[in-house]
PDB file of C-alpha atoms and ligand atoms in Angstrom:
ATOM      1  CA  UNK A 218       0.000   0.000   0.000  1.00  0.00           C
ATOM      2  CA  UNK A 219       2.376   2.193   0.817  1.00  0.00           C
ATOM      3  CA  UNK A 220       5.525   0.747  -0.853  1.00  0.00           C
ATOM      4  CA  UNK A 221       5.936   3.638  -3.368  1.00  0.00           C
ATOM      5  CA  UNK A 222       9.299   1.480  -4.290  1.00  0.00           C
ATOM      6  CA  UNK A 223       7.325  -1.299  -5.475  1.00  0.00           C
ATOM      7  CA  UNK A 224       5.285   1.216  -7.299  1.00  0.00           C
ATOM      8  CA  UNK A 225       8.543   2.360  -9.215  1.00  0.00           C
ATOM      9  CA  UNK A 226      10.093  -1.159  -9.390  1.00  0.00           C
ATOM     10  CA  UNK A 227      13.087  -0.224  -7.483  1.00  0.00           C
ATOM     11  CA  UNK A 228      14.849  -0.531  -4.083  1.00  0.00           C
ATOM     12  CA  UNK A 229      15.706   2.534  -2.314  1.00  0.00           C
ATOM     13  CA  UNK A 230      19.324   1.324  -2.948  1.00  0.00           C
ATOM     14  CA  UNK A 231      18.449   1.771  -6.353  1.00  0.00           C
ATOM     15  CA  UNK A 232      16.771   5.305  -6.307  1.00  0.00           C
ATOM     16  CA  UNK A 233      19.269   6.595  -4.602  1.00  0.00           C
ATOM     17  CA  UNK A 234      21.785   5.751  -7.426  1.00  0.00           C
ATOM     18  CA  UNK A 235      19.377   6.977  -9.721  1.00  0.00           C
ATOM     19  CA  UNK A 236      18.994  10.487  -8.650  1.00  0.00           C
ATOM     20  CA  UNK A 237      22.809  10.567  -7.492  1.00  0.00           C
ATOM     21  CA  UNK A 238      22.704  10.648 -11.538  1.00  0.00           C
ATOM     22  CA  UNK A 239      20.702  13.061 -11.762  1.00  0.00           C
ATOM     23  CA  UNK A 240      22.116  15.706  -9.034  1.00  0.00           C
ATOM     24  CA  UNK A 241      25.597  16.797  -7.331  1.00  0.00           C
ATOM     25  CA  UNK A 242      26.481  15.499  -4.539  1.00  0.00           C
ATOM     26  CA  UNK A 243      25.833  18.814  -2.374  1.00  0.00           C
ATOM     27  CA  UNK A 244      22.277  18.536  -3.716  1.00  0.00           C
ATOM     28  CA  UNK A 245      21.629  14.897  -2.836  1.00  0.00           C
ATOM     29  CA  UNK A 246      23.091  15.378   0.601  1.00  0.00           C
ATOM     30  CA  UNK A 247      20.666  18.332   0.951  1.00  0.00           C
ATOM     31  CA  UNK A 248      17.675  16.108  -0.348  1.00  0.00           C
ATOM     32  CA  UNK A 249      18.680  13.589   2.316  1.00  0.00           C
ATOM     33  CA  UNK A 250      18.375  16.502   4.950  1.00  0.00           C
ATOM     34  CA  UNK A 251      15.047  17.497   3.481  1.00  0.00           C
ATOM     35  CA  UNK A 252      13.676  13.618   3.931  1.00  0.00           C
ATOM     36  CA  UNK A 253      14.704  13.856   7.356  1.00  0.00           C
ATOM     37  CA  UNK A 254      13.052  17.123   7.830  1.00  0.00           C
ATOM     38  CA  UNK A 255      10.243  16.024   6.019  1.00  0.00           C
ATOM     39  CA  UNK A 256      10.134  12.966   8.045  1.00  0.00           C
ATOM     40  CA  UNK A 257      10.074  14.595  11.294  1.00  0.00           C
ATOM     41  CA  UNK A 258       7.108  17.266  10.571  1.00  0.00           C
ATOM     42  CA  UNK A 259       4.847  14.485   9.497  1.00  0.00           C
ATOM     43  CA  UNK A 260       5.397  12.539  12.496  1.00  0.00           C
ATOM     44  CA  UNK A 261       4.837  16.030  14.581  1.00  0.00           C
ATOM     45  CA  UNK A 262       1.273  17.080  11.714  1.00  0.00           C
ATOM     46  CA  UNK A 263       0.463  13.332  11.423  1.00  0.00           C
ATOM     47  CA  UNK A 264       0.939  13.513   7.667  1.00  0.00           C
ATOM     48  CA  UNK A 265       2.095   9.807   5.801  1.00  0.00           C
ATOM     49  CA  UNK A 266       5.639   9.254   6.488  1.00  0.00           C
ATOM     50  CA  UNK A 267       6.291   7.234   3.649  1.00  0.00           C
ATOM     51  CA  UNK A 268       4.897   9.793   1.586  1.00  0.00           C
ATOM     52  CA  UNK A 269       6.898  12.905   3.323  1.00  0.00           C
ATOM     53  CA  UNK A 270       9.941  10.348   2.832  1.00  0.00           C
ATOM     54  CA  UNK A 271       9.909  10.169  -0.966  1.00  0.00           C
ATOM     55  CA  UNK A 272       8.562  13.308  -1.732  1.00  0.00           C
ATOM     56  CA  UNK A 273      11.643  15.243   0.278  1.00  0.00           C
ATOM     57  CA  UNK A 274      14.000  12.563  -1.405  1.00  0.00           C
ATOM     58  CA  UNK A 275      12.788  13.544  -4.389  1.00  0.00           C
ATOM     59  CA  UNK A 276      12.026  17.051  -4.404  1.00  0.00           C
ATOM     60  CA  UNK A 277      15.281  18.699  -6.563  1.00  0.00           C
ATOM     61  CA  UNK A 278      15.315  15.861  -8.640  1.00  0.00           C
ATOM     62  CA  UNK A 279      14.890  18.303 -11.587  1.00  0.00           C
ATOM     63  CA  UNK A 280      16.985  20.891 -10.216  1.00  0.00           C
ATOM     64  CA  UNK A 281      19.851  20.162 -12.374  1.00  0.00           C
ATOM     65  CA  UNK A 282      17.833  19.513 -15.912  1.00  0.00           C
ATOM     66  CA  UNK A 283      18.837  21.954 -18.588  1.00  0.00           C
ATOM     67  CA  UNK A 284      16.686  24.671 -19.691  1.00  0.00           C
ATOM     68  CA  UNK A 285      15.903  23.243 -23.344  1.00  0.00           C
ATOM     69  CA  UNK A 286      14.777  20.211 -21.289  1.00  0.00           C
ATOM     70  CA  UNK A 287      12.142  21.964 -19.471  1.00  0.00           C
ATOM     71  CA  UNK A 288      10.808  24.018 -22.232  1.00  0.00           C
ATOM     72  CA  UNK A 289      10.583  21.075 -23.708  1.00  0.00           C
ATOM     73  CA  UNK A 290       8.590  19.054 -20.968  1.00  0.00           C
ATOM     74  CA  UNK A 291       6.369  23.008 -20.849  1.00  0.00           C
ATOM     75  CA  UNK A 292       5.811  21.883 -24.617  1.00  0.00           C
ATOM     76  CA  UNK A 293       4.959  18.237 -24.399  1.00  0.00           C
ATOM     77  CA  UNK A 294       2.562  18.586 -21.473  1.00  0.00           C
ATOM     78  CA  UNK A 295       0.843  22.236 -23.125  1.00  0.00           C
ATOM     79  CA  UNK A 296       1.845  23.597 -19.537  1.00  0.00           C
ATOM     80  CA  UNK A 297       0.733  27.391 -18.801  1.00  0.00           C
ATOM     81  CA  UNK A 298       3.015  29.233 -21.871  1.00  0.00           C
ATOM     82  CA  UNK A 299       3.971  32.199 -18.984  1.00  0.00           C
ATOM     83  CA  UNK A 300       5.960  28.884 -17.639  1.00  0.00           C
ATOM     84  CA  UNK A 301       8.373  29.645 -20.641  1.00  0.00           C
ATOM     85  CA  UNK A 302       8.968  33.233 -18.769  1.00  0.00           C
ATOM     86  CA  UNK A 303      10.477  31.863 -15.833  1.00  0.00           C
ATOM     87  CA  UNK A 304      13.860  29.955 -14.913  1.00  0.00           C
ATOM     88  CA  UNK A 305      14.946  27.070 -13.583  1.00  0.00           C
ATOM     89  CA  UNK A 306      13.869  28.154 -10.016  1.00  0.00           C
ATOM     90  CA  UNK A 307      10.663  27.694 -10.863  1.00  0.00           C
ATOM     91  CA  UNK A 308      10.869  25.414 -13.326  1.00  0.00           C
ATOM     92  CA  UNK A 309      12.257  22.310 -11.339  1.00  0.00           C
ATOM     93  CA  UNK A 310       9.075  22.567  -9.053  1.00  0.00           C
ATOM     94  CA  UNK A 311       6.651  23.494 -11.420  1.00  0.00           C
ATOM     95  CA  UNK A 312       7.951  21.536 -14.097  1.00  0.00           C
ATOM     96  CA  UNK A 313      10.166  19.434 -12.643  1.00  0.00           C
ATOM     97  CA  UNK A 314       7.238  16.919 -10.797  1.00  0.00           C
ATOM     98  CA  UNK A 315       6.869  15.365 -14.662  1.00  0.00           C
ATOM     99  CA  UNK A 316      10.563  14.485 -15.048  1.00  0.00           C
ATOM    100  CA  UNK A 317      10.030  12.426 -11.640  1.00  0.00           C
ATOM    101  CA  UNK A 318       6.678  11.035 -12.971  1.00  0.00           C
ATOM    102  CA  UNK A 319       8.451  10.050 -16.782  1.00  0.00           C
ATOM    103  CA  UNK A 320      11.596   8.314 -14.986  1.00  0.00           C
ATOM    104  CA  UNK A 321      10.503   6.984 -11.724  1.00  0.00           C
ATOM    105  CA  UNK A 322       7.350   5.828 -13.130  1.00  0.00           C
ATOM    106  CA  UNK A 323       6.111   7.165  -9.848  1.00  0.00           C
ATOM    107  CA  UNK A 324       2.270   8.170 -10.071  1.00  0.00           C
ATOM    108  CA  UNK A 325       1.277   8.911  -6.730  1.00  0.00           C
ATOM    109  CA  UNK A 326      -1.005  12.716  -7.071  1.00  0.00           C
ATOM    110  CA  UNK A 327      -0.070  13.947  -3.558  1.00  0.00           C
ATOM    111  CA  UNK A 328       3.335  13.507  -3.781  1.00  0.00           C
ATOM    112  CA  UNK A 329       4.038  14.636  -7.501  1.00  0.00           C
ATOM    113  CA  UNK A 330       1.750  17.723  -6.464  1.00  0.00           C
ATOM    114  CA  UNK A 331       3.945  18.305  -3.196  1.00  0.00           C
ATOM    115  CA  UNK A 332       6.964  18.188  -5.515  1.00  0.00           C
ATOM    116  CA  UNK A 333       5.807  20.846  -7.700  1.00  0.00           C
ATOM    117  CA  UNK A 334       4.557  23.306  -5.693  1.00  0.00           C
ATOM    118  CA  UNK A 335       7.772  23.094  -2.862  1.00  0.00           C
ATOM    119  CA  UNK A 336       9.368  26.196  -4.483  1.00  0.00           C
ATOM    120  CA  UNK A 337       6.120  28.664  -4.704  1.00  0.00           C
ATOM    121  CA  UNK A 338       4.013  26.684  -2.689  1.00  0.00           C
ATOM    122  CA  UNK A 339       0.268  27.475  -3.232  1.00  0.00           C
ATOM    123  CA  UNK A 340      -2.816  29.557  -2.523  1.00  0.00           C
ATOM    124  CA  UNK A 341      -3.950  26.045  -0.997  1.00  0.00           C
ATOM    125  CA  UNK A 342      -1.871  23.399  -0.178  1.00  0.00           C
ATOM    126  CA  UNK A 343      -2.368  20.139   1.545  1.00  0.00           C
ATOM    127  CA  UNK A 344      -0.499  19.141   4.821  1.00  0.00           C
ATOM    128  CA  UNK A 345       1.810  17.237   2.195  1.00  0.00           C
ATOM    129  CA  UNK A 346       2.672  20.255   0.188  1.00  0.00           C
ATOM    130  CA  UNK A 347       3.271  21.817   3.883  1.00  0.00           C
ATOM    131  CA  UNK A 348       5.622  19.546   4.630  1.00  0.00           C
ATOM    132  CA  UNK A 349       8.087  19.421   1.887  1.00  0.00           C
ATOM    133  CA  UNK A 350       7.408  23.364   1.601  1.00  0.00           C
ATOM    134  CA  UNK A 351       8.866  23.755   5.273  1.00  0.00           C
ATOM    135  CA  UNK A 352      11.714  21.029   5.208  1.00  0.00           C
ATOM    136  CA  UNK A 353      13.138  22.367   2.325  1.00  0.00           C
ATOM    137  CA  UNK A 354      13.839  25.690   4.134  1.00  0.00           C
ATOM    138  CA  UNK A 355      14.290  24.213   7.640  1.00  0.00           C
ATOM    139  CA  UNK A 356      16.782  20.962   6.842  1.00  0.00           C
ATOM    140  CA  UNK A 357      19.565  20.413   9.174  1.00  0.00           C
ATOM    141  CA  UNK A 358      21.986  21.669   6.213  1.00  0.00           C
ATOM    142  CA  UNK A 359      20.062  25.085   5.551  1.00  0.00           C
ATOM    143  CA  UNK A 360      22.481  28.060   7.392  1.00  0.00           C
ATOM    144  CA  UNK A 361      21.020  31.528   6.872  1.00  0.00           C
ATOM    145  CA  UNK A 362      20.064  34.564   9.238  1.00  0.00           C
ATOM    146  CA  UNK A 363      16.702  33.864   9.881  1.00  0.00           C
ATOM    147  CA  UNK A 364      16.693  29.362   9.524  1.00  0.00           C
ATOM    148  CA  UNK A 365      16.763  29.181  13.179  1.00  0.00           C
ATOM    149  CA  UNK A 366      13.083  30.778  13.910  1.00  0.00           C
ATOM    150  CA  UNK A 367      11.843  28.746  10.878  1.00  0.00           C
ATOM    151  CA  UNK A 368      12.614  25.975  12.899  1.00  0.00           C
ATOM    152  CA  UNK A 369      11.201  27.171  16.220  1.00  0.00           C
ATOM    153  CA  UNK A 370       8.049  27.957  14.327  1.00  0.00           C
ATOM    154  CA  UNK A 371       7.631  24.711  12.055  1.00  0.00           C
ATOM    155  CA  UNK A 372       7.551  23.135  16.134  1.00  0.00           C
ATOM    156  CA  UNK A 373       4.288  25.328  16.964  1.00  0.00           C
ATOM    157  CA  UNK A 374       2.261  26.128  13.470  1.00  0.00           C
ATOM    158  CA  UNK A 375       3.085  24.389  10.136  1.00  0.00           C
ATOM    159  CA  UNK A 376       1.304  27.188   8.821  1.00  0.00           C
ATOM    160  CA  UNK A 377       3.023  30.145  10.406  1.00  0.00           C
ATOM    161  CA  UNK A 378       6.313  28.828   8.943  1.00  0.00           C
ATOM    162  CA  UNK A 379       4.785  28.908   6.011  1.00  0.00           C
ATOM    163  CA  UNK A 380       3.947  31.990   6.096  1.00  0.00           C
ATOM    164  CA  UNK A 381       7.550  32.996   7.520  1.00  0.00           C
ATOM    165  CA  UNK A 382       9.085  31.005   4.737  1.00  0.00           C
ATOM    166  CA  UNK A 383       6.827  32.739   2.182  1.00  0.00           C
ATOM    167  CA  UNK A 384       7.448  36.740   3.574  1.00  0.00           C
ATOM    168  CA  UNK A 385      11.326  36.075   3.668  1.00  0.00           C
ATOM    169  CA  UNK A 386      11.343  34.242  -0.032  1.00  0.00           C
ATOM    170  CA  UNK A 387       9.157  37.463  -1.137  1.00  0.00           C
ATOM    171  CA  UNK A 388      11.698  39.880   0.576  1.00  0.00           C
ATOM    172  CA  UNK A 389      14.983  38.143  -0.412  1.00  0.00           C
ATOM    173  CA  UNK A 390      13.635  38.435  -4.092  1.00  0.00           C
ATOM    174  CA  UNK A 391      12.076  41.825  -3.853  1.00  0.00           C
ATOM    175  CA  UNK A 392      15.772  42.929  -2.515  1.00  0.00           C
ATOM    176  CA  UNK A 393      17.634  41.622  -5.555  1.00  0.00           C
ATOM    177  CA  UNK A 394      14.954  42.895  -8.096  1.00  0.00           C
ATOM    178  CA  UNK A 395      13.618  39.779  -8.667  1.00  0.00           C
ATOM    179  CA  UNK A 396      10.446  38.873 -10.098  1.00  0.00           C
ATOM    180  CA  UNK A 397       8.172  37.398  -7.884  1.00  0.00           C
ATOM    181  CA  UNK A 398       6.154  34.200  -9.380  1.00  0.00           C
ATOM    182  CA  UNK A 399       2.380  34.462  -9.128  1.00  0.00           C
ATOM    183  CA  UNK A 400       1.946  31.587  -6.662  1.00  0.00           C
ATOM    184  CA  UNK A 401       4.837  32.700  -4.673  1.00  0.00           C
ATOM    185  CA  UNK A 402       2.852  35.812  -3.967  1.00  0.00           C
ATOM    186  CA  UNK A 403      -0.653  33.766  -3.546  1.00  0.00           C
ATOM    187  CA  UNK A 404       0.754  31.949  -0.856  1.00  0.00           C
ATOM    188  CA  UNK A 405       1.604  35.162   1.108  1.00  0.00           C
ATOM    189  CA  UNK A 406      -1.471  36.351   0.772  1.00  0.00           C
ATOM    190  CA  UNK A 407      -3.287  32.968   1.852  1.00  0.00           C
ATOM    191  CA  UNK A 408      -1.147  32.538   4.962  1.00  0.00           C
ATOM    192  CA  UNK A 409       0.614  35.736   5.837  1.00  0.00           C
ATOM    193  CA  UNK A 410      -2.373  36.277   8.130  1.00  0.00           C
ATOM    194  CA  UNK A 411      -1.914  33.832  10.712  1.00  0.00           C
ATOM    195  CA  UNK A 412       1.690  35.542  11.295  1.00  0.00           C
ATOM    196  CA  UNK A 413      -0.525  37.801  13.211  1.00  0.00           C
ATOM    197  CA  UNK A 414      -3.167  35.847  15.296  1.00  0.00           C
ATOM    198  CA  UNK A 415      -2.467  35.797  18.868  1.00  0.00           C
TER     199      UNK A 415
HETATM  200  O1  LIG B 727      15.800  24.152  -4.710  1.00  0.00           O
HETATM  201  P1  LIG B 727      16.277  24.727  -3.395  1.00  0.00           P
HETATM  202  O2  LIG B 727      17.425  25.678  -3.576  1.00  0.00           O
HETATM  203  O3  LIG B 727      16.544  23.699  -2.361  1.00  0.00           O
HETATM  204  O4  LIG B 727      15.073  25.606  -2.786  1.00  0.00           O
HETATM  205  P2  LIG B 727      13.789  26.175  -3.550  1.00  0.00           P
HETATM  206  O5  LIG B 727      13.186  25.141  -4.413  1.00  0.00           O
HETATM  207  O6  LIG B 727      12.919  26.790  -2.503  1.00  0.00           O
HETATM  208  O7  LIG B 727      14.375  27.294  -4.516  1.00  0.00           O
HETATM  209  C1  LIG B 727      14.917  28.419  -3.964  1.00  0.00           C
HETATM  210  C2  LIG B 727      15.307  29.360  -5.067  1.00  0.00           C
HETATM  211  O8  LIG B 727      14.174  29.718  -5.846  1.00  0.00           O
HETATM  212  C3  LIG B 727      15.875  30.632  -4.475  1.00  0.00           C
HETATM  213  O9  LIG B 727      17.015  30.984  -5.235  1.00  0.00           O
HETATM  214  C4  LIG B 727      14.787  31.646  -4.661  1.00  0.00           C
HETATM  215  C5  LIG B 727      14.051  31.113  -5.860  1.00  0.00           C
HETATM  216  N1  LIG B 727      12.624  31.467  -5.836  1.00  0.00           N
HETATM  217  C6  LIG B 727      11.701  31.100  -4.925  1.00  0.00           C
HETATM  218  N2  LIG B 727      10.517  31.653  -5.192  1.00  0.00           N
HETATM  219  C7  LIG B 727      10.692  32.394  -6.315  1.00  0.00           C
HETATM  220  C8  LIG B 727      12.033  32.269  -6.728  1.00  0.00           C
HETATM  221  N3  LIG B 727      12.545  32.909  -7.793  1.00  0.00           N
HETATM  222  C9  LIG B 727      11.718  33.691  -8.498  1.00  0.00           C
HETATM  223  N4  LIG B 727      12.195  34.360  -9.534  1.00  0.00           N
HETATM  224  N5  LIG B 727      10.417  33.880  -8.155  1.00  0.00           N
HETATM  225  C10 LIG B 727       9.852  33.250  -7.085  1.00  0.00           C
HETATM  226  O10 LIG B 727       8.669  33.448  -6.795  1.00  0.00           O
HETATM  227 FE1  LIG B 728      13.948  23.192  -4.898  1.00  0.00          FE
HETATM  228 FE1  LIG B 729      15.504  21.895  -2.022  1.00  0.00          FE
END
């Protein structure tokens, strides 16, 4: 039932070869970090395990595909065409999910959704998409001014760190001039409100 491996005809042994492949090794050691994470919030949310165990494995798989690769998966799949205006930060979310469907032959919704939101998150996302959202920023490996409350707040409110996660993406790219993906800013707006209850 929950043997997603099965599902994908390989061991874990296996998968991790596979995306070792597919990523450097900083980035695989940081997907590692994010499993653990991702691991730990769904024991503290009660999400699936399993499921927070292969989606934060999994979650950069794409993060090293080349751009003509993704404009070509934007093609195939006649994804939104304002996909083509962005990069490969939001492209190996976004985009990225079907490159983990085509070779893993993984099919499970939640988790191929949790995968392609984790960047921009969502204007709703499911406890899932929460998870991976929050461990990505919050992973043992993650050092920046600001990780540290991240942390203390993933341990009280999923929610409020994503809203924390979502106001300090929004000002690190307003900072640097960056434009700010559509999603990115619906997910502020859905959850920047409970920074401010109680
Ligand atoms: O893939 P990771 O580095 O582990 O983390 P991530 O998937 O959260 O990606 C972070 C990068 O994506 C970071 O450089 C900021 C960028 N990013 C996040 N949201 C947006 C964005 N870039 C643009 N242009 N617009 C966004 O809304
Ligand atoms: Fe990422
Ligand atoms: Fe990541």
């Amino acid at each position: 039932m929950f043997d997603y491996y099965d599902e994908m005809g390989m061991s874990r042994a296996e998968l991790l070869e596979k995306i070792q492949t597919m990523v450097k090794p900083a980035r695989f050691e940081h997907m590692l970090g994010v499993e653990k994470a991702a691991v730990e919030l769904a024991k503290r949310y009660m999400g699936n395990i399993y499921s927070a165990s292969l989606a934060g494995l999994l979650h950069d798989y794409a993060k090293e595909v080349s751009d003509t690769d993704f404009i070509k998966l934007i093609e195939t799949y006649q994804l939104d065409p304002d996909l083509k205006n962005w990069g490969n930060a939001v492209w190996h979310g976004k985009v990225g999910f079907l490159k983990v469907k085509e070779d893993l032959g993984l099919d499970n919704a939640e988790i191929l959704r949790a995968i392609q939101v984790h960047t921009v998150g969502a204007r709703e996302m499911a406890l899932l998409d929460k998870i991976i959202y929050v461990a990505d920023y919050i992973e043992d490996g993650r050092d920046f001014l600001g990780v540290d409350e991240a942390r203390e707040l993933a341990k009280v409110s999923l929610d409020k760190a994503v809203a924390y996660e979502t106001r300090e993406t929004v000002k690190y790219l307003a900072a640097r001039n960056l434009p700010i993906y559509p999603d990115t800013i619906a997910t502020y707006n859905a959850y920047i409100k409970v920074l401010n209850n109680d």
